Tab-separated table of C-alpha atoms and ligand atoms in Angstrom:
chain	number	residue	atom	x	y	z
D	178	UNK	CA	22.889	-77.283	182.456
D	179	UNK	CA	22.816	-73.630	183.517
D	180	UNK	CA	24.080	-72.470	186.739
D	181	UNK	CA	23.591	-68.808	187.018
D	182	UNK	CA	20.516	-66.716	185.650
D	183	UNK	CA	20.176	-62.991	184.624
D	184	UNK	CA	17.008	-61.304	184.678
D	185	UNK	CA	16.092	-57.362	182.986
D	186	UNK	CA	12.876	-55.453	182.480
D	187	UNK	CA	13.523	-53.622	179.337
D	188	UNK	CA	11.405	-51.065	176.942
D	189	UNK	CA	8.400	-49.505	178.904
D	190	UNK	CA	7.748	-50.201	182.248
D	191	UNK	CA	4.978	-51.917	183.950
D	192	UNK	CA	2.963	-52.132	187.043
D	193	UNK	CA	3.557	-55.784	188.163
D	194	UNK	CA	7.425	-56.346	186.598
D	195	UNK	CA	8.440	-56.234	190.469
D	196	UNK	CA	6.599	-59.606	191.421
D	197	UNK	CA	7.754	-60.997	188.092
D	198	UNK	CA	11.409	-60.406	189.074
D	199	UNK	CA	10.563	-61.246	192.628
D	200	UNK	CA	9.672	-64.790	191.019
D	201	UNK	CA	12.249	-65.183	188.632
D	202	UNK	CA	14.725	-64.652	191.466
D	203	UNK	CA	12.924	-67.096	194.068
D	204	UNK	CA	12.272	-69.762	192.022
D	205	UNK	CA	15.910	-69.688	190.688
D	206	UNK	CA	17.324	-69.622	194.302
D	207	UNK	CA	14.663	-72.499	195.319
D	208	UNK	CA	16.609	-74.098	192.310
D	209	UNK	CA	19.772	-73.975	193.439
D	210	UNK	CA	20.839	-71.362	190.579
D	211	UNK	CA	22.573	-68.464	191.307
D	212	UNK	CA	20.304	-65.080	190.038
D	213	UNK	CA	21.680	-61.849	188.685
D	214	UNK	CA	19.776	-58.479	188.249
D	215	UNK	CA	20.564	-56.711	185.165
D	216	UNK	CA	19.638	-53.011	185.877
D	217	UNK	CA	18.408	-50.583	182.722
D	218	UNK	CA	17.779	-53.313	180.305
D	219	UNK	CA	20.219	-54.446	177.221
D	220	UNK	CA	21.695	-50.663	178.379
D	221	UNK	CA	22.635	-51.897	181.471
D	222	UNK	CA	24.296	-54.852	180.244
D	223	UNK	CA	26.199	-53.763	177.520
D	224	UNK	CA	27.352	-51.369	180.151
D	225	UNK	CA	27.983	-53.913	182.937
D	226	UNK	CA	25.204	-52.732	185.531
D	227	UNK	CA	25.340	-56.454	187.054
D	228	UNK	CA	24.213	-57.795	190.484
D	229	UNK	CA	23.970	-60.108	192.196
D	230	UNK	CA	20.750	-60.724	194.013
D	231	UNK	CA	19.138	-62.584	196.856
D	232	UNK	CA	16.028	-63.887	198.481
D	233	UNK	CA	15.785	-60.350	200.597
D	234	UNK	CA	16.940	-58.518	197.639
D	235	UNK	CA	12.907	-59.312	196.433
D	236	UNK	CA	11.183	-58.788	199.816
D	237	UNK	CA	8.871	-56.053	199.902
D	238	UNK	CA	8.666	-55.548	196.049
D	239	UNK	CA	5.650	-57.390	195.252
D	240	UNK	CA	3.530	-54.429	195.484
D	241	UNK	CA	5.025	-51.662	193.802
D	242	UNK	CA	4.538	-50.385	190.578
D	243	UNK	CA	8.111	-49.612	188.264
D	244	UNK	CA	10.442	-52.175	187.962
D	245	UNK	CA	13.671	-51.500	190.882
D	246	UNK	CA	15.900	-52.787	188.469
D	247	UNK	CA	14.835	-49.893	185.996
D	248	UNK	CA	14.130	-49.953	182.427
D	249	UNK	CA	15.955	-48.013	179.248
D	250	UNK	CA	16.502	-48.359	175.466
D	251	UNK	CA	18.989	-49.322	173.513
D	252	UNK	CA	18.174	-49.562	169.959
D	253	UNK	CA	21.931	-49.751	168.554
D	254	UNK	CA	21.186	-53.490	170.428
D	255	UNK	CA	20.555	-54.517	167.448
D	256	UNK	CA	23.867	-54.287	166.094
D	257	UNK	CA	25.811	-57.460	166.340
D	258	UNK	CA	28.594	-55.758	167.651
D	259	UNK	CA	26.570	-54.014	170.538
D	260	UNK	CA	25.193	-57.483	172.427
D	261	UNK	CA	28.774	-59.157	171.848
D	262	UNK	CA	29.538	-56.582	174.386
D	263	UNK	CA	26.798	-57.178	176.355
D	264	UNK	CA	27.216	-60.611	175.992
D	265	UNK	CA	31.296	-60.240	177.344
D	266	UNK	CA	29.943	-58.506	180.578
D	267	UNK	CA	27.379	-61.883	181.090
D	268	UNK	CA	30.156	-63.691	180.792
D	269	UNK	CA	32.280	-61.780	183.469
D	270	UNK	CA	29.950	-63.114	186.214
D	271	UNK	CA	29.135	-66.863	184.007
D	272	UNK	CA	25.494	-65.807	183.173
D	273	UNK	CA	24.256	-68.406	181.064
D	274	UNK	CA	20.810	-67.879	180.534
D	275	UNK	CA	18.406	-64.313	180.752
D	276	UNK	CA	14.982	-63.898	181.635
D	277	UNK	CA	13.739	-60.382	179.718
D	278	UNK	CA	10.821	-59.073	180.881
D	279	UNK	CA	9.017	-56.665	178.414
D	280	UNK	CA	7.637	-55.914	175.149
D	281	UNK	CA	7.952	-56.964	171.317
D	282	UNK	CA	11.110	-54.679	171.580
D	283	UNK	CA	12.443	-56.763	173.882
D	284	UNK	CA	11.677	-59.786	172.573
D	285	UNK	CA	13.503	-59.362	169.245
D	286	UNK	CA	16.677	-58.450	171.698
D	287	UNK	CA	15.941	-61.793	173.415
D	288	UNK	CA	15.675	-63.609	170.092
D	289	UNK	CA	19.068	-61.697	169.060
D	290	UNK	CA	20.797	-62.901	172.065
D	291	UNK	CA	19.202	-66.897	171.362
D	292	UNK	CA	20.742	-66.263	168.344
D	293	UNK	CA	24.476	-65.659	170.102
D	294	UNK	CA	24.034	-68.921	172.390
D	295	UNK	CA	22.723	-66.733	175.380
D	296	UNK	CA	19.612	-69.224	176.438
D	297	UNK	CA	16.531	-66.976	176.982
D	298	UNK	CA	12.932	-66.631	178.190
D	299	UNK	CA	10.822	-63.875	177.129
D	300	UNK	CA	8.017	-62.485	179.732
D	301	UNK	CA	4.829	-60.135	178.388
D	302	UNK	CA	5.571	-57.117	180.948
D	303	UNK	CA	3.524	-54.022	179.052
D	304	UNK	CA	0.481	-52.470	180.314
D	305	UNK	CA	-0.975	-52.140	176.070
D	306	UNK	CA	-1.617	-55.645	176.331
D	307	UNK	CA	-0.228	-55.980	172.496
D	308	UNK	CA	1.964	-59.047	172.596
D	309	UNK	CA	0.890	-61.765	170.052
D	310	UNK	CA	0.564	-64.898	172.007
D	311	UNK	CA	-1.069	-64.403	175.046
D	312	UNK	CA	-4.308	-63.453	176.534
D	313	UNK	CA	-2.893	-61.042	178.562
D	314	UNK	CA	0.275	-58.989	179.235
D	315	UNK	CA	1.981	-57.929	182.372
D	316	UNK	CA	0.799	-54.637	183.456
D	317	UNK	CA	-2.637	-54.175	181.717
D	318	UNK	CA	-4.778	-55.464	184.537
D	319	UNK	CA	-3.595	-52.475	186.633
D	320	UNK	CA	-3.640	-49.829	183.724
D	321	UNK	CA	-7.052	-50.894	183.103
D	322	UNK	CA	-7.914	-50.511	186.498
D	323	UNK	CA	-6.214	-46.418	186.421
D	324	UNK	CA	-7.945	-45.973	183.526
D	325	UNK	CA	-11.723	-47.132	184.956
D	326	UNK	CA	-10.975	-45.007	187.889
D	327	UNK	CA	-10.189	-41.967	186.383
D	328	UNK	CA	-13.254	-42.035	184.005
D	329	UNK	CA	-15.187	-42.685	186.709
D	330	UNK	CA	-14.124	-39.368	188.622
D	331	UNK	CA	-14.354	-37.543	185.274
D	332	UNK	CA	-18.236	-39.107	185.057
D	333	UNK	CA	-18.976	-37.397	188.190
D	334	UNK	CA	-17.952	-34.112	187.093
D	335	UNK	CA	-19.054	-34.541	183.637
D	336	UNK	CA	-22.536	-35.054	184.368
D	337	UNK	CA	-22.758	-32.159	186.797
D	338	UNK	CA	-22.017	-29.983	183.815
D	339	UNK	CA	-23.778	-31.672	180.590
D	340	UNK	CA	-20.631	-32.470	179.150
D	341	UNK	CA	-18.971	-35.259	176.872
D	342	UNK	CA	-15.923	-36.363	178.289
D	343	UNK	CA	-13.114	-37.360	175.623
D	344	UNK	CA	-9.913	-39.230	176.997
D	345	UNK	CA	-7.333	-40.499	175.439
D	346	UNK	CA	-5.705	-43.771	177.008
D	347	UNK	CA	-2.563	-45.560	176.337
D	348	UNK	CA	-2.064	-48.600	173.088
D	349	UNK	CA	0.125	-47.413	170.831
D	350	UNK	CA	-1.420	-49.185	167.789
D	351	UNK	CA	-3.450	-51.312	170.072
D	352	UNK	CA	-7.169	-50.822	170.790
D	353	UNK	CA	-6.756	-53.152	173.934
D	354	UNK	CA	-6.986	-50.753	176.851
D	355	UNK	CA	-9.592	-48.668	175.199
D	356	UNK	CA	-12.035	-51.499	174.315
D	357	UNK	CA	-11.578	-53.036	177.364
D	358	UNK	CA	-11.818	-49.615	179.415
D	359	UNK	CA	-14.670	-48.445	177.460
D	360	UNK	CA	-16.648	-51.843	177.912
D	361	UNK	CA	-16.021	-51.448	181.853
D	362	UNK	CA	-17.136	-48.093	181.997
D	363	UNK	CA	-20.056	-47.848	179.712
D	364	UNK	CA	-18.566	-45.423	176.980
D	365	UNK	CA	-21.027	-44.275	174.429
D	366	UNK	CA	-17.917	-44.375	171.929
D	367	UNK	CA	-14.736	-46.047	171.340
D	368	UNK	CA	-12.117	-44.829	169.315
D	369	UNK	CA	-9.180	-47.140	167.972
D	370	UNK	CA	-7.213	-48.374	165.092
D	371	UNK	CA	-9.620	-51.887	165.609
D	372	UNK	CA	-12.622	-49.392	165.382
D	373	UNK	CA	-10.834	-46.553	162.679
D	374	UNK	CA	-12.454	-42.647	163.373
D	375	UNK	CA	-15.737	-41.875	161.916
D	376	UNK	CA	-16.204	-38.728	162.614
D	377	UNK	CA	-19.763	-38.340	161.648
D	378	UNK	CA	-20.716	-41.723	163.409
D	379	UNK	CA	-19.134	-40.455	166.736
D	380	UNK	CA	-21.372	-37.156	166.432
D	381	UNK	CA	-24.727	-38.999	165.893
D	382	UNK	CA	-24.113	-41.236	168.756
D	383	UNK	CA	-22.953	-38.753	171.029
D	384	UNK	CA	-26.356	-36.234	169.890
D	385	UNK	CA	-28.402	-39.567	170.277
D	386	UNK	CA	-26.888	-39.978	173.765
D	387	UNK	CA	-27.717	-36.020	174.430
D	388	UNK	CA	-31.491	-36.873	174.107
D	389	UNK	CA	-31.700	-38.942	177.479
D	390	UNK	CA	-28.633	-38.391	179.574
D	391	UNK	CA	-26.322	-35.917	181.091
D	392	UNK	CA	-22.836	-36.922	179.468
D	393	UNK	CA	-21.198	-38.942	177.770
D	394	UNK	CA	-18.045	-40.556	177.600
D	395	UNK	CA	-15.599	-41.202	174.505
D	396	UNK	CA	-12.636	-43.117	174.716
D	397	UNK	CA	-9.855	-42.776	172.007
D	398	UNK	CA	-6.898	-45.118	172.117
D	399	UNK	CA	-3.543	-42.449	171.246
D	400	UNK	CA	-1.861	-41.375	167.875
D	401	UNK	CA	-5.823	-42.065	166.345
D	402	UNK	CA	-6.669	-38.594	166.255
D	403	UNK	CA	-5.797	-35.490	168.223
D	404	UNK	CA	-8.610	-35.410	171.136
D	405	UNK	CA	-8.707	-31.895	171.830
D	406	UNK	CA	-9.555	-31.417	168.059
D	407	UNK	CA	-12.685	-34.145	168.642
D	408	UNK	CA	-13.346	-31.963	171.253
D	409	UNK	CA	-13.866	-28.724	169.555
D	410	UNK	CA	-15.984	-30.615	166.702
D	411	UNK	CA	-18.466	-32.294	169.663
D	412	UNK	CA	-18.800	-29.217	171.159
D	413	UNK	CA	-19.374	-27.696	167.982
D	414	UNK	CA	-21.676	-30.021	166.419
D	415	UNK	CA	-23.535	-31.470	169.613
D	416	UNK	CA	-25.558	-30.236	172.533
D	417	UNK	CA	-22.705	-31.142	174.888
D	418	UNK	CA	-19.749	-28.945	175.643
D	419	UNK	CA	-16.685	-31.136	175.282
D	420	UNK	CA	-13.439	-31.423	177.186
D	421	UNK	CA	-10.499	-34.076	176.583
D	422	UNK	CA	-8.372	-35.430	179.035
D	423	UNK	CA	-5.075	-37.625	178.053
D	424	UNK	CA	-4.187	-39.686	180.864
D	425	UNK	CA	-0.854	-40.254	179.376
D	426	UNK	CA	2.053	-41.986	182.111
D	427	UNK	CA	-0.336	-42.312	185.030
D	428	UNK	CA	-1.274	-45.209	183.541
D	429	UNK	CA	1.633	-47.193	183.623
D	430	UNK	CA	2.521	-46.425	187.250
D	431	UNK	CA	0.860	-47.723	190.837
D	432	UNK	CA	0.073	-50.785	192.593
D	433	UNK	CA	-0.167	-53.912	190.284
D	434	UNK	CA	-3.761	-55.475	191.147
D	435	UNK	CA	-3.837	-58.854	192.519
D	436	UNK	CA	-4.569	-60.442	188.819
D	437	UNK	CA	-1.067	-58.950	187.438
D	438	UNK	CA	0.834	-60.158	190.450
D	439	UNK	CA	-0.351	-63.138	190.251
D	440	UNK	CA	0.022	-63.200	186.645
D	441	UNK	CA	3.730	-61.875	186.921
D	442	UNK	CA	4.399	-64.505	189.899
D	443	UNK	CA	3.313	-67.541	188.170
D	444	UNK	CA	5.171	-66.408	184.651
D	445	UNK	CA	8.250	-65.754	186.599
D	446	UNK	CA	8.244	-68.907	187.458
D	447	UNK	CA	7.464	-70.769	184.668
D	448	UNK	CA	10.145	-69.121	182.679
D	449	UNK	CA	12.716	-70.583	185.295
D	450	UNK	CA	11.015	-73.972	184.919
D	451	UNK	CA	11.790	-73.395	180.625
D	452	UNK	CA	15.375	-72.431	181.455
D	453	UNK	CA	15.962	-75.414	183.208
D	454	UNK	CA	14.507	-77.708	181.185
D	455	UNK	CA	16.733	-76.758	178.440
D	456	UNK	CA	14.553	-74.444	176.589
D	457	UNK	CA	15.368	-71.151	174.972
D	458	UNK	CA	14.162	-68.735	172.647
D	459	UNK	CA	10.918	-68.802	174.002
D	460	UNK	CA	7.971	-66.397	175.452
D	461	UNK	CA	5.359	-67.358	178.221
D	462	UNK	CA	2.212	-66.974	177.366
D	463	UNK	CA	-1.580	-67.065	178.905
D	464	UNK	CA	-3.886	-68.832	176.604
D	465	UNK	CA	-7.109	-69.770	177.896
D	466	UNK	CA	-5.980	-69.248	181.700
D	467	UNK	CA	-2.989	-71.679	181.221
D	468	UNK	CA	0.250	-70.989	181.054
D	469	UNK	CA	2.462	-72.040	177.657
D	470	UNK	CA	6.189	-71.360	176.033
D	471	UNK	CA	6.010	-70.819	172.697
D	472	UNK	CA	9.035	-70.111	170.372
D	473	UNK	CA	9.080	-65.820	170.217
D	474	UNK	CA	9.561	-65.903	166.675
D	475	UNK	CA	6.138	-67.792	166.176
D	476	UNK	CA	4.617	-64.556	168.599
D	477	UNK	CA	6.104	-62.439	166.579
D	478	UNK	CA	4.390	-63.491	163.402
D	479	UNK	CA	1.541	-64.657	164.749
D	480	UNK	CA	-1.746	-62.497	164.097
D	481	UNK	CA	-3.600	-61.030	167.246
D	482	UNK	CA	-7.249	-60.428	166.174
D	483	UNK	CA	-8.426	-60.803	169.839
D	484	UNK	CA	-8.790	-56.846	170.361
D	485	UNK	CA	-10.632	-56.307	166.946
D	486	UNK	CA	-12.586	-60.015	167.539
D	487	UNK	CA	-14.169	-58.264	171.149
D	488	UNK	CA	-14.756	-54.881	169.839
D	489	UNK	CA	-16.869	-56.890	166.743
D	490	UNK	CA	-18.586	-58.895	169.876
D	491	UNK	CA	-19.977	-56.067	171.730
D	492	UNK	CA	-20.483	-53.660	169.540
D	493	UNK	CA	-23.705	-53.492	170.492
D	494	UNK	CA	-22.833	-51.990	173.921
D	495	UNK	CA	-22.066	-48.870	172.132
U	167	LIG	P1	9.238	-52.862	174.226
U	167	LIG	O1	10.037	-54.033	174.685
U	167	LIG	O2	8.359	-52.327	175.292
U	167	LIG	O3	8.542	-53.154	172.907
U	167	LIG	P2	11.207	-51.289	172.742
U	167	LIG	O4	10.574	-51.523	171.417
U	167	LIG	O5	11.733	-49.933	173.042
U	167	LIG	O6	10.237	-51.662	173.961
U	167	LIG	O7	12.403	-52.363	172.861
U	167	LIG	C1	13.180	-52.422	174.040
U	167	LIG	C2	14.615	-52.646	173.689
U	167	LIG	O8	14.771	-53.913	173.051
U	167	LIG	C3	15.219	-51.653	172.697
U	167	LIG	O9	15.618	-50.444	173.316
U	167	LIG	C4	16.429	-52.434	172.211
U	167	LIG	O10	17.472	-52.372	173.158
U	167	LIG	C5	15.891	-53.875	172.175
U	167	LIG	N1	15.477	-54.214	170.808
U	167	LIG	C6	14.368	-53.821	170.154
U	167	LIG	N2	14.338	-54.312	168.887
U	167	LIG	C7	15.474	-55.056	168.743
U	167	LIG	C8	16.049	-55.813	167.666
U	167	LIG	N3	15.433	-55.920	166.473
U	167	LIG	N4	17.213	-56.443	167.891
U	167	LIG	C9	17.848	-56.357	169.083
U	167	LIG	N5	17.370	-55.640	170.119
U	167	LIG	C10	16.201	-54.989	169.971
């Protein structure tokens, strides 16, 4: 039986880890548990940032981007020595049990912590949408929306001018937000690890695209190549003049859309639900629009050929 619950948002942030606190926190007072916010992460609790929170402690978070308990890294957590620390401070306030909202990173810690008897639930908060598992993360409805937005404005101004518009979005080694973005904006080009850079294929279609339109638009997922680079060879090799524009943070901050609030809201509380019913060691997951725990070290192994299975399924938009 667990009496008292600790939640954290740890690695990068992401629009819509407010609501999923916000539910971890009501549905654990609905509960009868007591609910403890861990600011900064595994940081914060190997250095004791602990408190307590309430009801009203959540009001008026739903809607705003960040996560108000913060977000750091720790990567000596990995050291045994590290989370028995940690673990001391949970113990100072009788924290049995941790919801950890975030990445793959934070995961593992969440595993590691399993591993020491601390019971917990792992949430997808990330706007790269590159957690094995589920459908969707935390965070990458909203970044999606930025990034639509922004190549929309730079569509405007990029077709006044005859130009090819290169910009570089968020993914680390996940194609996820480009795809996606460059599906929902009608890119003439998509560059990712799921697609690899062809340098001479990205030229033809962009001179192809030259012969009945205006501009076009590339979209290059980071750390594939160096976009002001593919910039100087389109403008070199083309009849459009490029420019590249990284979007870099501005994705990850702003008002989570209605689909990752809701997403966050009704995770939140399903990883209360797992807590109570005994469960640890476990992620929540969206498969198919339902919601599912699975153990994290079967996400973490698990293959995710979704990104490269959609870019193979509309290729022909591009
Ligand atoms: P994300 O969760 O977004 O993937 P990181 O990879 O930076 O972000 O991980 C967040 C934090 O999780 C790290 O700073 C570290 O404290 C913890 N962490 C990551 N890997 C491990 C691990 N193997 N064991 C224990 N803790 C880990």
């Amino acid at each position: 039986m667990i009496r008292k619950i600790g939640v954290l948002t740890s690695g990068g942030d992401a629009p819509g880890m407010n609501a999923a606190i916000r539910a971890v926190v009501r549905a654990a007072i609905s509960n009868d548990l007591e609910v403890y916010g861990i600011y900064d992460g595994y940081r914060g609790m190997y250095e004791g940032k602990i408190e307590r929170l309430h009801r009203k402690s959540v009001s008026e978070r739903i809607n705003r981007g960040g996560t108000f308990l913060g977000t750091a890294r720790l990567p000596e957590f990995k050291y045994r020595e590290i989370r028995e620390v940690a673990i001391e401070n949970l113990q100072e306030y009788g924290i049995d049990a941790l919801v950890c909202i975030g990445g793959d990173g934070t995961y593992r810690g969440a595993l590691a912590l399993d591993e020491m008897n601390i019971k917990c639930i792992g949430l997808p908060g990330t706007i790269d949408n590159d957690i094995p598992g589920t459908d969707y993360t935390i965070g990458f409805d909203t970044a999606l929306t930025t990034i639509v937005d922004a190549v929309d404005k730079l569509r405007d101004t990029s077709s006044s001018h005859r130009r090819c518009s290169i910009i570089e979005v968020m993914g680390r080694n996940c194609g996820a937000l480009a795809i996606w973005s460059g599906i929902a904006v009608g890119a003439e080009v998509v560059v990712c690890s799921e697609t690899g850079y062809h340098e001479d294929e990205i030229v033809d279609k962009i001179c192809e695209a030259a012969r009945s339109k205006r501009h076009a638009i590339v979209l290059v997922a980071e750390k594939v190549t160096d976009v002001n680079k593919l910039a100087k060879i389109i403008t070199d090799r083309t009849p459009f003049d490029a420019r590249a524009t990284i979007l870099g943070h501005i994705q990850r901050g702003g008002c989570p859309t209605p689909r990752d609030r809701v997403l966050a809201s009704i995770m939140g509380v399903k990883a209360v639900e797992e807590l109570i019913k005994g469960n640890s060691g476990c992620c929540i997951c969206e498969v198919n629009n339902e919601l599912v725990a699975i153990p994290i070290e079967q996400a973490l192994t698990m293959k995710r050929d979704q990104v490269s299975e959609k870019y193979r399924a509309f290729k022909e938009l591009w």
